[in-house]
CSV table of C-alpha atoms in Angstrom, one decimal:
chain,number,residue,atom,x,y,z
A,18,UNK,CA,-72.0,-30.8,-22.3
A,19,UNK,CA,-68.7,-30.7,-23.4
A,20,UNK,CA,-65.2,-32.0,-22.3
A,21,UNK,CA,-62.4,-30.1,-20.5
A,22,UNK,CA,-58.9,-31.2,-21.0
A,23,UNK,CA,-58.6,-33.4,-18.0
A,24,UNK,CA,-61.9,-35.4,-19.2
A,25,UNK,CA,-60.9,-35.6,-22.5
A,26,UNK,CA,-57.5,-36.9,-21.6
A,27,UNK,CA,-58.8,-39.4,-18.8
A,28,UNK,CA,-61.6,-40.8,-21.4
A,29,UNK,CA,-59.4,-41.9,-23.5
A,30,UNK,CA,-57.7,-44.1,-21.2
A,31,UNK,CA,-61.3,-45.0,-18.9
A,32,UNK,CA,-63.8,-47.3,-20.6
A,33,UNK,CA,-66.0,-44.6,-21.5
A,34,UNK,CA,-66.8,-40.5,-21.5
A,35,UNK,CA,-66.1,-39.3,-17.9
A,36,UNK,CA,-66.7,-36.3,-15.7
A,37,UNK,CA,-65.4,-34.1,-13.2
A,38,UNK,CA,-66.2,-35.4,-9.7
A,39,UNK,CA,-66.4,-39.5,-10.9
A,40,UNK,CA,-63.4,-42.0,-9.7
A,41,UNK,CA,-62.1,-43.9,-12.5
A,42,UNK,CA,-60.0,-46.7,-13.1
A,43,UNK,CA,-57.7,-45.7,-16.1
A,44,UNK,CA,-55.1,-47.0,-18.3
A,45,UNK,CA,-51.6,-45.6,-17.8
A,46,UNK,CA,-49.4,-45.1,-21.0
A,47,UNK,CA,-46.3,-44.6,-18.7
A,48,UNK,CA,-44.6,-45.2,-15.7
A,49,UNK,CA,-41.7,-44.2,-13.8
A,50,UNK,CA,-39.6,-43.9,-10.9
A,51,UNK,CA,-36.4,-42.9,-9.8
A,52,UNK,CA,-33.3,-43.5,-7.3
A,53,UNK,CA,-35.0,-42.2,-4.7
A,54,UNK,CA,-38.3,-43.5,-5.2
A,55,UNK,CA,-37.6,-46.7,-6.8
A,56,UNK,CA,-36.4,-48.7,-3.9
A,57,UNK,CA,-39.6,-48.6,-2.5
A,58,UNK,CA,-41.3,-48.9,-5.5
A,59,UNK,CA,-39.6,-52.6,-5.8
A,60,UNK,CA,-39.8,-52.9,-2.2
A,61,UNK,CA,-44.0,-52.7,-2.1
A,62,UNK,CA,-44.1,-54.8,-5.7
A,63,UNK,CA,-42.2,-58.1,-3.6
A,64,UNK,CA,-44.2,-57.2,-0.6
A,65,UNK,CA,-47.4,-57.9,-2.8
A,66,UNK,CA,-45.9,-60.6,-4.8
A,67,UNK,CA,-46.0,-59.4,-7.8
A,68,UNK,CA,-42.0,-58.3,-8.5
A,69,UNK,CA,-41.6,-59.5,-12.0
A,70,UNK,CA,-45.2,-58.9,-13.7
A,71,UNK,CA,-45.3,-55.3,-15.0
A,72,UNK,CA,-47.9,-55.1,-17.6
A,73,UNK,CA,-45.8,-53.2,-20.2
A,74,UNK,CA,-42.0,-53.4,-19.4
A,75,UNK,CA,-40.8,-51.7,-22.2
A,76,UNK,CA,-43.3,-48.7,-21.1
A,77,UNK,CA,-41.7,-48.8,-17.3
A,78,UNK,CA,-38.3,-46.4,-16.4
A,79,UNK,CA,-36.6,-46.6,-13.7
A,80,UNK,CA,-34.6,-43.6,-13.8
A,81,UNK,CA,-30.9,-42.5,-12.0
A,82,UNK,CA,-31.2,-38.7,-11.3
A,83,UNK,CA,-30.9,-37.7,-7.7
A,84,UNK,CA,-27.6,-39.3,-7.1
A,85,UNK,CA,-25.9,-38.9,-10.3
A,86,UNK,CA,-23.3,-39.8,-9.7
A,87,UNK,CA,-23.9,-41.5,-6.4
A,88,UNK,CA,-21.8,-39.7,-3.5
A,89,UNK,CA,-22.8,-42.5,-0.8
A,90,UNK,CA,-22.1,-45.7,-0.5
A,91,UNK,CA,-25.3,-46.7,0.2
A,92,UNK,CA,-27.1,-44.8,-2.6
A,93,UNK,CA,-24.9,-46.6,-5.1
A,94,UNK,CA,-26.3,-50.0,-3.6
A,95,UNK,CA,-29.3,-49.1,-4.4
A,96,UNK,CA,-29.1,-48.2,-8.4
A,97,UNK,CA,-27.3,-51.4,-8.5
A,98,UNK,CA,-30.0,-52.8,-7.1
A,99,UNK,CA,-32.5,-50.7,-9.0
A,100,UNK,CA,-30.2,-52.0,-12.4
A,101,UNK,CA,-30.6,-55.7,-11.6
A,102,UNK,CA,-34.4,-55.5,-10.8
A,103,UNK,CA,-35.0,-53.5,-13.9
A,104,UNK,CA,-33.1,-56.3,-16.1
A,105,UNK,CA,-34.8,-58.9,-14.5
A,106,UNK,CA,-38.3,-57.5,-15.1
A,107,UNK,CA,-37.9,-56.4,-18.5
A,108,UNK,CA,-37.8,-52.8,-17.5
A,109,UNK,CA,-35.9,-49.8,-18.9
A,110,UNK,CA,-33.6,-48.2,-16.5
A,111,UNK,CA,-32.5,-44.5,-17.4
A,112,UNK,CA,-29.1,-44.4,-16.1
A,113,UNK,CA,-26.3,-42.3,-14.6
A,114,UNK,CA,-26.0,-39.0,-16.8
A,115,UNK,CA,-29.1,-39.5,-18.9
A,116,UNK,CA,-30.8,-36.6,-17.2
A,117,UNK,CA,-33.7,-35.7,-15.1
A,118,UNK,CA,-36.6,-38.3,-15.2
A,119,UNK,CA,-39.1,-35.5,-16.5
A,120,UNK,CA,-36.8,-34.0,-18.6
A,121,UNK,CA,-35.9,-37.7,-20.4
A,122,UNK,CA,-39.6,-38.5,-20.4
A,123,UNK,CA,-40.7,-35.4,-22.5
A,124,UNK,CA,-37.9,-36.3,-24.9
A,125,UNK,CA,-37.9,-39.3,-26.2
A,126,UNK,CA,-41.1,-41.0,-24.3
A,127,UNK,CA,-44.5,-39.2,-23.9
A,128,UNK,CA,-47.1,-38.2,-26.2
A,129,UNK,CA,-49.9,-35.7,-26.5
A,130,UNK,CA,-53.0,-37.3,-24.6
A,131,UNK,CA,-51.4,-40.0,-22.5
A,132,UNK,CA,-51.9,-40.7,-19.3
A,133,UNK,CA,-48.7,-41.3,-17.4
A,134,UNK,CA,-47.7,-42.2,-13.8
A,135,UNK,CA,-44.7,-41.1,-11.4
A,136,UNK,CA,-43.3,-41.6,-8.1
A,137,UNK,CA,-42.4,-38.2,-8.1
A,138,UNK,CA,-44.8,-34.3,-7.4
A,139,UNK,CA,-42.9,-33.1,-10.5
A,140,UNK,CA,-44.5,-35.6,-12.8
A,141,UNK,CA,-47.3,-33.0,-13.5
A,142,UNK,CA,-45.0,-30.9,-15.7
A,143,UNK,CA,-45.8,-33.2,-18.5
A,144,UNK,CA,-49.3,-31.3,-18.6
A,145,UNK,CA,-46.9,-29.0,-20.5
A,146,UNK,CA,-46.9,-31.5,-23.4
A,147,UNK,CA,-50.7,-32.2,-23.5
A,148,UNK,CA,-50.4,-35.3,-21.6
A,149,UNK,CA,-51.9,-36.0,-17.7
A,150,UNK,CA,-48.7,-36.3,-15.5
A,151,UNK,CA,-49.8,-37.7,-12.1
A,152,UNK,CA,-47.1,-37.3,-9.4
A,153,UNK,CA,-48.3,-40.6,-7.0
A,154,UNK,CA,-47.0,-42.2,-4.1
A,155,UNK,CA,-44.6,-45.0,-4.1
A,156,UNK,CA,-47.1,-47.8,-3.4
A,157,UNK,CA,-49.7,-46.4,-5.7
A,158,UNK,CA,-46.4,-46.2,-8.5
A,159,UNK,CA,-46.4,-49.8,-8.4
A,160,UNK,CA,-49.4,-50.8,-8.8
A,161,UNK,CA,-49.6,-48.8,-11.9
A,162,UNK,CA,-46.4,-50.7,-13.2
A,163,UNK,CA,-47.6,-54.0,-11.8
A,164,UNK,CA,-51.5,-54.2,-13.2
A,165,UNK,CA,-51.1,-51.2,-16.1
A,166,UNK,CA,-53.3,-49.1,-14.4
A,167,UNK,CA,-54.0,-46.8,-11.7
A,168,UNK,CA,-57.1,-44.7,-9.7
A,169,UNK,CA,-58.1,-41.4,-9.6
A,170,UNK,CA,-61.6,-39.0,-8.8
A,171,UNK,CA,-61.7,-36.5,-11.7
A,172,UNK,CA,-60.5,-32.9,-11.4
A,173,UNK,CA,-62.5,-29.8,-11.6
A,174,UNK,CA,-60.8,-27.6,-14.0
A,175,UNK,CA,-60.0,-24.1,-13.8
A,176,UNK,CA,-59.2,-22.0,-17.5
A,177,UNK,CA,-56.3,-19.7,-17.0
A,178,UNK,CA,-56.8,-17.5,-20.3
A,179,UNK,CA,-53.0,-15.8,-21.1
A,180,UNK,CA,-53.0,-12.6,-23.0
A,181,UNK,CA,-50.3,-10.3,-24.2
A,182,UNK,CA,-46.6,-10.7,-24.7
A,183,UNK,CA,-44.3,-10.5,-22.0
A,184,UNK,CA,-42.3,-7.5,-21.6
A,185,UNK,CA,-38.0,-7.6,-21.7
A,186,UNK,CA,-36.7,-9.9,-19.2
A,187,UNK,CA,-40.0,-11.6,-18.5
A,188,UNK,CA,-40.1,-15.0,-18.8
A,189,UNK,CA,-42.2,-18.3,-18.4
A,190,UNK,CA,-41.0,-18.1,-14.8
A,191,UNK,CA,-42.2,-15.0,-14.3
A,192,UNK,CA,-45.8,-16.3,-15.5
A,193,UNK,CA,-46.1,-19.3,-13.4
A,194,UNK,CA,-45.0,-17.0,-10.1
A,195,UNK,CA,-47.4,-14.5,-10.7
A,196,UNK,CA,-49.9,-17.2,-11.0
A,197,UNK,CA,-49.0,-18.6,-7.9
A,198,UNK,CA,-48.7,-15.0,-6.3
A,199,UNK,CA,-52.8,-15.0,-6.9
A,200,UNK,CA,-54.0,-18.4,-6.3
A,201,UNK,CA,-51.3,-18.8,-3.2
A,202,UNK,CA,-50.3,-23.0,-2.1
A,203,UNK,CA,-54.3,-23.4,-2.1
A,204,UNK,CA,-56.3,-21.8,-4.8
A,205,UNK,CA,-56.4,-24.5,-7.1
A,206,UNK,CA,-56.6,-27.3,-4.4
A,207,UNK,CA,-57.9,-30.5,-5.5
A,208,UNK,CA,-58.3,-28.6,-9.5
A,209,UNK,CA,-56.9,-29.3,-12.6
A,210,UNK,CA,-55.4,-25.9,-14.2
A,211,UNK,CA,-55.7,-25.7,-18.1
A,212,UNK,CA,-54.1,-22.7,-19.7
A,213,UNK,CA,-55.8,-21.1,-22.9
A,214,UNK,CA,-55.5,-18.0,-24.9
A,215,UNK,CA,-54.1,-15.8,-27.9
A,216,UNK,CA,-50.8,-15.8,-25.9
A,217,UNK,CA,-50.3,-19.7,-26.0
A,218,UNK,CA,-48.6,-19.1,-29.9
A,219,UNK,CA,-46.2,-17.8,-28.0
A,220,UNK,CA,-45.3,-20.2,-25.3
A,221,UNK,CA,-43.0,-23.2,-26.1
A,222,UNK,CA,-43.3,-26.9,-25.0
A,223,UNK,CA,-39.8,-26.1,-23.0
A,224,UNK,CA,-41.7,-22.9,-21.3
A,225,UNK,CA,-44.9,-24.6,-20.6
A,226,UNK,CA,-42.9,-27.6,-19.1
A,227,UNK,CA,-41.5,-24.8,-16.7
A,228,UNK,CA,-44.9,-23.0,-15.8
A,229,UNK,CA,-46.1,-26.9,-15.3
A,230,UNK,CA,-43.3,-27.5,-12.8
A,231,UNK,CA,-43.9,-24.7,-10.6
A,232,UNK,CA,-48.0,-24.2,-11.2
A,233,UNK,CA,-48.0,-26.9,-9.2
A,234,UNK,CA,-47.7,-25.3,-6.2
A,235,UNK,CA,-51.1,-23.9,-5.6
A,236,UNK,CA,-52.5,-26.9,-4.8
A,237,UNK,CA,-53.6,-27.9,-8.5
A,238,UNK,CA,-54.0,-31.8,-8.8
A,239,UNK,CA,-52.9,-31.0,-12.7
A,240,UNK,CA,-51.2,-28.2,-14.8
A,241,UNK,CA,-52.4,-29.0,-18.4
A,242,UNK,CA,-51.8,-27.2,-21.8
A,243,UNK,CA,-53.6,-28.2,-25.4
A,244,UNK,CA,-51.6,-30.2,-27.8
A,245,UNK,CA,-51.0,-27.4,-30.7
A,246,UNK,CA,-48.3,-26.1,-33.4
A,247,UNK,CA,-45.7,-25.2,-30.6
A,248,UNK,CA,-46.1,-29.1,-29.5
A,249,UNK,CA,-45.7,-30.7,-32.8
A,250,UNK,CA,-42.7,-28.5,-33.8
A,251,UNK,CA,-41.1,-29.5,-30.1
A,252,UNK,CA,-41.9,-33.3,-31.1
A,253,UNK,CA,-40.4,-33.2,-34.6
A,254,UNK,CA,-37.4,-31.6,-32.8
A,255,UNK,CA,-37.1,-34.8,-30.9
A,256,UNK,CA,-37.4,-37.1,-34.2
A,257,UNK,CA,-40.9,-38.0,-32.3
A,258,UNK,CA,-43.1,-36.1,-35.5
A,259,UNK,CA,-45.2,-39.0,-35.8
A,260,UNK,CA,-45.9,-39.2,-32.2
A,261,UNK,CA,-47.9,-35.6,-32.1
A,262,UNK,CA,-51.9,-35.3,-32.2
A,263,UNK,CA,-54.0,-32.6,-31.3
A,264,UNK,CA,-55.3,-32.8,-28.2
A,265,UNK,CA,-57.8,-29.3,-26.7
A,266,UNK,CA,-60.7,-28.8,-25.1
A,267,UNK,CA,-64.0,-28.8,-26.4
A,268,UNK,CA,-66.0,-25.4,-26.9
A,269,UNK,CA,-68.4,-25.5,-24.4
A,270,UNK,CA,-66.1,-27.2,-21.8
A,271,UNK,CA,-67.6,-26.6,-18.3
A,272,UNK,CA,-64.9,-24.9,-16.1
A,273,UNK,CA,-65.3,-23.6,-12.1
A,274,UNK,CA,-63.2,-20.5,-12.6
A,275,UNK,CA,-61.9,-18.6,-14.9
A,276,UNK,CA,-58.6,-16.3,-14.4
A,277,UNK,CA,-56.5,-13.6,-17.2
A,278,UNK,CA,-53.5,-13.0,-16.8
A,279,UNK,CA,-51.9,-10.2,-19.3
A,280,UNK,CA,-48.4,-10.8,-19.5
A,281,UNK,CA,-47.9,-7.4,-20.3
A,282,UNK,CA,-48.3,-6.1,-17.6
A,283,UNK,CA,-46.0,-9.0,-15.5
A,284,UNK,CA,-42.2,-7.9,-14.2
A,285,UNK,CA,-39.9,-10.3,-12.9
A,286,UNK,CA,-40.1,-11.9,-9.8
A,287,UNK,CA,-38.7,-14.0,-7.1
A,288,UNK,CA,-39.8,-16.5,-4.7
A,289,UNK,CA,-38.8,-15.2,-0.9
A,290,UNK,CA,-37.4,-18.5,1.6
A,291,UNK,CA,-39.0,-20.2,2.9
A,292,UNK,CA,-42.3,-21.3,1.4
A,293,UNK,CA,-43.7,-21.1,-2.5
A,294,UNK,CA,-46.3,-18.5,-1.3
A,295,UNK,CA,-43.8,-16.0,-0.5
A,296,UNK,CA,-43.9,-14.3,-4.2
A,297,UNK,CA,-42.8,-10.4,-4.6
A,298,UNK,CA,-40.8,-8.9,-7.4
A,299,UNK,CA,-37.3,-9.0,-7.7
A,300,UNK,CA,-36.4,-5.6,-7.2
A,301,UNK,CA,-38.1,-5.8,-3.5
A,302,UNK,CA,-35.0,-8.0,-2.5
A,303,UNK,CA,-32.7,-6.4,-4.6
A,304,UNK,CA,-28.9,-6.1,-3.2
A,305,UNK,CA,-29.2,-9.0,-1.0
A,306,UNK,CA,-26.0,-10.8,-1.3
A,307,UNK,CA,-25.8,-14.4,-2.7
A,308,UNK,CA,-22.9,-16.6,-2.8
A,309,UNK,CA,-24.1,-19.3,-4.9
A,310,UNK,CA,-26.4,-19.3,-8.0
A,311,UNK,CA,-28.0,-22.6,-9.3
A,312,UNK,CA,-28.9,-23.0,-12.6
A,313,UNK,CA,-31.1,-26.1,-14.3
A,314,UNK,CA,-33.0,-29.1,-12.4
A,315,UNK,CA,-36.4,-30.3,-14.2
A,316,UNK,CA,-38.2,-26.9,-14.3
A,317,UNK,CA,-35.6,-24.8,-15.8
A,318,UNK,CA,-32.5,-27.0,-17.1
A,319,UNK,CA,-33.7,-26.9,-20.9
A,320,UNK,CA,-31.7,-25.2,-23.9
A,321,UNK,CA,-33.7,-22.4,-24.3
A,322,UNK,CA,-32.7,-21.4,-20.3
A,323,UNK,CA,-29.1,-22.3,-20.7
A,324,UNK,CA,-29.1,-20.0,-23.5
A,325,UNK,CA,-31.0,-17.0,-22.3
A,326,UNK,CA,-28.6,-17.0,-19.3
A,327,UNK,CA,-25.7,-17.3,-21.6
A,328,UNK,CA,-26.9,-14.4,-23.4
A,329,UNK,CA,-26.9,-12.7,-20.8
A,330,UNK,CA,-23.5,-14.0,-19.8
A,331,UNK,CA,-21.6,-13.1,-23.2
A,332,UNK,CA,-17.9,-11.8,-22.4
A,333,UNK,CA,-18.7,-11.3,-19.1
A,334,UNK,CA,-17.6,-13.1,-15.5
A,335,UNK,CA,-19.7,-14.2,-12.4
A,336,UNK,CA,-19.0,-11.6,-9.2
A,337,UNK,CA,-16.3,-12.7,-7.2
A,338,UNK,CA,-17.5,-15.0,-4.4
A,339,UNK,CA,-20.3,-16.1,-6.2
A,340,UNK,CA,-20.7,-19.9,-7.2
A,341,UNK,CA,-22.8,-20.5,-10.0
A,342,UNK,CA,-23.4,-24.1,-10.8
A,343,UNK,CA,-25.3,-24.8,-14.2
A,344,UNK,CA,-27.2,-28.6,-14.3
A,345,UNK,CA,-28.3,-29.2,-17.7
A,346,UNK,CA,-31.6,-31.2,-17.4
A,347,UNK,CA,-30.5,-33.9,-20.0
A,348,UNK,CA,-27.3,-35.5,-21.8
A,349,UNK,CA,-29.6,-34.3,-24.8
A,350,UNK,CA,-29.6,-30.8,-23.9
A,351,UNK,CA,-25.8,-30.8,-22.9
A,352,UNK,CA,-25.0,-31.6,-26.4
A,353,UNK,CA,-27.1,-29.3,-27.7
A,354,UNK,CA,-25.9,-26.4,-25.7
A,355,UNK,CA,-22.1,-27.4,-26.2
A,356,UNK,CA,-22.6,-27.8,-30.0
A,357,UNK,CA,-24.8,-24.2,-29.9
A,358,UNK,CA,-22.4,-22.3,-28.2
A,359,UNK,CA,-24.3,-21.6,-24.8
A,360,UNK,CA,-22.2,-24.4,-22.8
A,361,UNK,CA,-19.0,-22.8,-24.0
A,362,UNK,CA,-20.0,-19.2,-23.0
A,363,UNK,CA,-21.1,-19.9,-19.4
A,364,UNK,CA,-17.9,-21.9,-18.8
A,365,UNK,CA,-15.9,-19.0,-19.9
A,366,UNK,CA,-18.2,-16.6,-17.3
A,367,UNK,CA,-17.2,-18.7,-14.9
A,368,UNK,CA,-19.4,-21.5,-14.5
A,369,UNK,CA,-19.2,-24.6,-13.0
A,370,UNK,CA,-20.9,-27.8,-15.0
A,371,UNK,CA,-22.0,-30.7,-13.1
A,372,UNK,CA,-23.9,-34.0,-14.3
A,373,UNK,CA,-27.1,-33.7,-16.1
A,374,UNK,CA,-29.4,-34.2,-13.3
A,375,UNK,CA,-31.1,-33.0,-10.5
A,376,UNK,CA,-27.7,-31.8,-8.6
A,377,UNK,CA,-28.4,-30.1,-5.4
A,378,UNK,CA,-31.9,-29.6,-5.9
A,379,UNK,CA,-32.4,-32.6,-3.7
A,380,UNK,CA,-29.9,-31.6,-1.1
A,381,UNK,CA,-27.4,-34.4,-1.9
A,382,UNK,CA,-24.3,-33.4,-3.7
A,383,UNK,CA,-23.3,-31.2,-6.4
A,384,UNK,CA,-24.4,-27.7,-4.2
A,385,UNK,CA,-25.0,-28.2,-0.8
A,386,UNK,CA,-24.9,-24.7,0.8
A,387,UNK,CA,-22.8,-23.6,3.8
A,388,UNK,CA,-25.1,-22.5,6.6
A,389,UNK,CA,-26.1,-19.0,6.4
A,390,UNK,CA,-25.4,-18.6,2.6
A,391,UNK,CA,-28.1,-16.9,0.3
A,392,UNK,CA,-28.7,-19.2,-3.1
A,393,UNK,CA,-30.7,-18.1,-5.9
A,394,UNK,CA,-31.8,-21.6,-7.4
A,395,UNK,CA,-34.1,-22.5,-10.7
A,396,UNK,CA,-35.6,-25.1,-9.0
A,397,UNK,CA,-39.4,-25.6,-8.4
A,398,UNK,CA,-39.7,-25.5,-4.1
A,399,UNK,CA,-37.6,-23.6,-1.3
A,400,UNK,CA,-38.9,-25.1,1.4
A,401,UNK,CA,-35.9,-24.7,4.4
A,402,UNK,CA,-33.6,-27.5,3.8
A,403,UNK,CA,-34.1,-28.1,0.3
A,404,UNK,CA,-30.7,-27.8,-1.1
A,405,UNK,CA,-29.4,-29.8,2.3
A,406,UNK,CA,-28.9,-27.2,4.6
A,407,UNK,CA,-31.9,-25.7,6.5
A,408,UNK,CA,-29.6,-23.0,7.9
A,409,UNK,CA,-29.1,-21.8,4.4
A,410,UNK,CA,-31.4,-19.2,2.7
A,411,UNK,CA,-33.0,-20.3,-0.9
A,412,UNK,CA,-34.2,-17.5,-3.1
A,413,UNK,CA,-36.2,-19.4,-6.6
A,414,UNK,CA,-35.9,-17.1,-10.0
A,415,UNK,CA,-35.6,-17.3,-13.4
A,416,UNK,CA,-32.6,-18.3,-15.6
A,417,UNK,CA,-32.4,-14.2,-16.3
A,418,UNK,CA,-32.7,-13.4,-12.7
A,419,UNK,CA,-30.3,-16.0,-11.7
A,420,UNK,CA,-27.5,-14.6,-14.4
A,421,UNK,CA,-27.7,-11.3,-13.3
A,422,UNK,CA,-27.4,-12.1,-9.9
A,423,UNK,CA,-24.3,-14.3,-10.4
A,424,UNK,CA,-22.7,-11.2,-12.6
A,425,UNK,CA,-23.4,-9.2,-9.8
A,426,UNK,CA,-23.3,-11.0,-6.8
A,427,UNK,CA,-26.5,-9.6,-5.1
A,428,UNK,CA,-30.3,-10.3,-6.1
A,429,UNK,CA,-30.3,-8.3,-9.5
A,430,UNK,CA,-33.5,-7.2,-11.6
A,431,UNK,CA,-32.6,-8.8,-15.1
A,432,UNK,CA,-33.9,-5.9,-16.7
A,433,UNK,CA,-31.3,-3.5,-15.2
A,434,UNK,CA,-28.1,-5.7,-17.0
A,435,UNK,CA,-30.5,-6.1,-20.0
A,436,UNK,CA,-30.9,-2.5,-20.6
């Protein structure tokens, strides 16, 4: 019988050929934490004694992303405190400006195959570079940085087979909400989803990070995508060329379900407050006003979504009234984007740049909504309060979706400005 994905990858950190349904103990490639995790991290490592003996310190990140810059008092304490136990332990520490953990990590650190760890649910994005992302909880985090290795029971997986190519003002976005519009916050529960298909060629490492970040959502323990052409070109982008293998499937994998989806036949859609199930298209909501538009955190703050909202931007200005805050994920991509023209071009529309990092995703600073405003957000979850107001309204959408709706000021079908 052969191996899925998840098997494959989990193998080759287990002492031997494993199945779905078995609990392992496996090697971890990888771990992290960040500002808002990593106090507690450090916290349960001196609670068990074991503080200063990570098993691979140069392979352990502490990361500064959801206060960055701090706005407390309190939170800046704690990356100084995050700083001097990272020093102290050999560790690396990711700091102030750097970017998103997830988005850092993809760049300059993981590889196809590995196996990494992180006190954080986004961690499984990195399925979207052939690797096993496991979002865990603090205590279990530091155990993985303490001894090198960490627990898990096996995934089923399920094959999500993409066909067709998506139709003008479609995007990767688009994809992942439809799938989540199917399998709803439990079809996948306690399964590892591994995409497949003709329409893969198609699909970027920067736009299967994105359907990773928000696949998440039904339930799936993993989001995973083969190691292929599109990854190795996204590696040698990074100067990492020598760090891509091929890592698929074998054959006659063993899978529990099977699901098409022709992107085709997709249109662009929205995600309704307040909870991920709550999927319809865009042009259902259409002309609801919005008075602040968010553009980046870890599932959509990459070049190629600065870009596709700048294009949509070009010699144009944001609606009166309407905020729209762009967040590129990394000090990486901010370069890029000022050096490529898209930073300039949403400035001129009107927008305003913040820190590389996860701004108000987390409901901290950079975008907290006033109470009763509607925000159109490229973030990965709306439950109420996300952005730091439960009296405000939080619409998720595309980078296309969200551009349109900050040049008009109401929810806006991309397709109608792209016309």
């Amino acid at each position: 019988m052969g191996q899925t994905l998840i098997e494959r990858i989990v193998s080759a950190h287990a002492d031997g050929p494993v199945q779905a349904g078995e609990v392992v103990i496996a090697r971890v490639a990888l771990v992290y934490a960040h500002d808002g995790t990593g106090p507690v991290v450090v916290r349960h490592l001196r609670a068990l004694g074991l503080d200063h003996r990570l098993a691979q310190p140069e392979r352990t990140l502490f990361c500064l992303d959801h206060g960055a810059p701090s706005p407390r008092r309190e939170l800046a304490d704690e990356q100084a405190a995050l700083r001097t136990f990272a020093q102290a332990a050999g560790a690396r520490v990711i700091d102030i400006g750097e970017g998103i953990s997830h988005q850092v990590v993809a760049e300059r650190f993981v590889r196809p195959g590995d196996l990494v760890v992180g006190a954080d649910a986004q961690t499984g994005l990195l399925g979207g570079l052939g690797a096993l992302g496991l979002g865990l909880g603090t205590l279990d985090a530091a155990i993985a940085m303490a001894l090198g290795q960490t627990w898990l029971r096996v995934p089923e997986s399920q094959r999500i087979t993409l066909t067709g190519q998506p139709p003008m003002g479609v995007t990767a976005t688009d994809l992942a909400l439809a799938l989540r519009q199917r399998l709803r916050t439990t079809g996948a529960l306690g399964r590892a989803l591994e995409f497949t298909g003709p329409a893969l060629a198609h699909l970027s490492v920067g736009e299967r990070l994105t359907v990773a970040a928000l696949a998440g959502e039904t339930g799936a323990e993993a989001v995973l995508f083969p190691a292929d052409d599109q990854t190795r070109l996204y590696l040698e982008a990074q100067g990492r060329g020598q760090d891509w293998c091929a890592v698929a499937p074998d054959p006659d994998a063993v899978y529990v379900g099977d699901l098409t989806l022709d992107l085709s036949t997709l249109a662009p859609l929205v995600v309704r407050p307040h909870t991920p199930e709550a999927v319809v298209p865009v042009q259902e909501v259409a002309g609801i006003r919005v008075q602040q538009v968010l553009l980046g955190t870890c599932s959509h703050g990459r070049l190629e979504d600065l870009a596709a909202a700048a294009a949509l931007l070009r010699g144009r200005r944001v609606a009166s009234g309407v905020r729209l805050i762009v967040a590129p994920a990394s000090r990486a991509v901010l370069l890029r984007a000022a050096q490529e023209g898209p930073l300039t071009t949403l400035v001129e529309a009107g927008a305003i740049l913040v820190t590389p990092g996860c701004a108000s995703c987390v409901g901290i600073h950079q975008g907290v909504p006033a109470d009763g405003e509607v925000v159109v957000a490229t973030i990965p979850r709306n439950l109420r309060g996300r952005l730091g107001n439960p009296e405000a309204f939080v619409y998720l959408a595309s980078p296309l979706t969200a551009a349109a709706t900050a040049l008009r000021g109401v929810l806006t079908d991309p397709r109608e400005v792209l016309a």
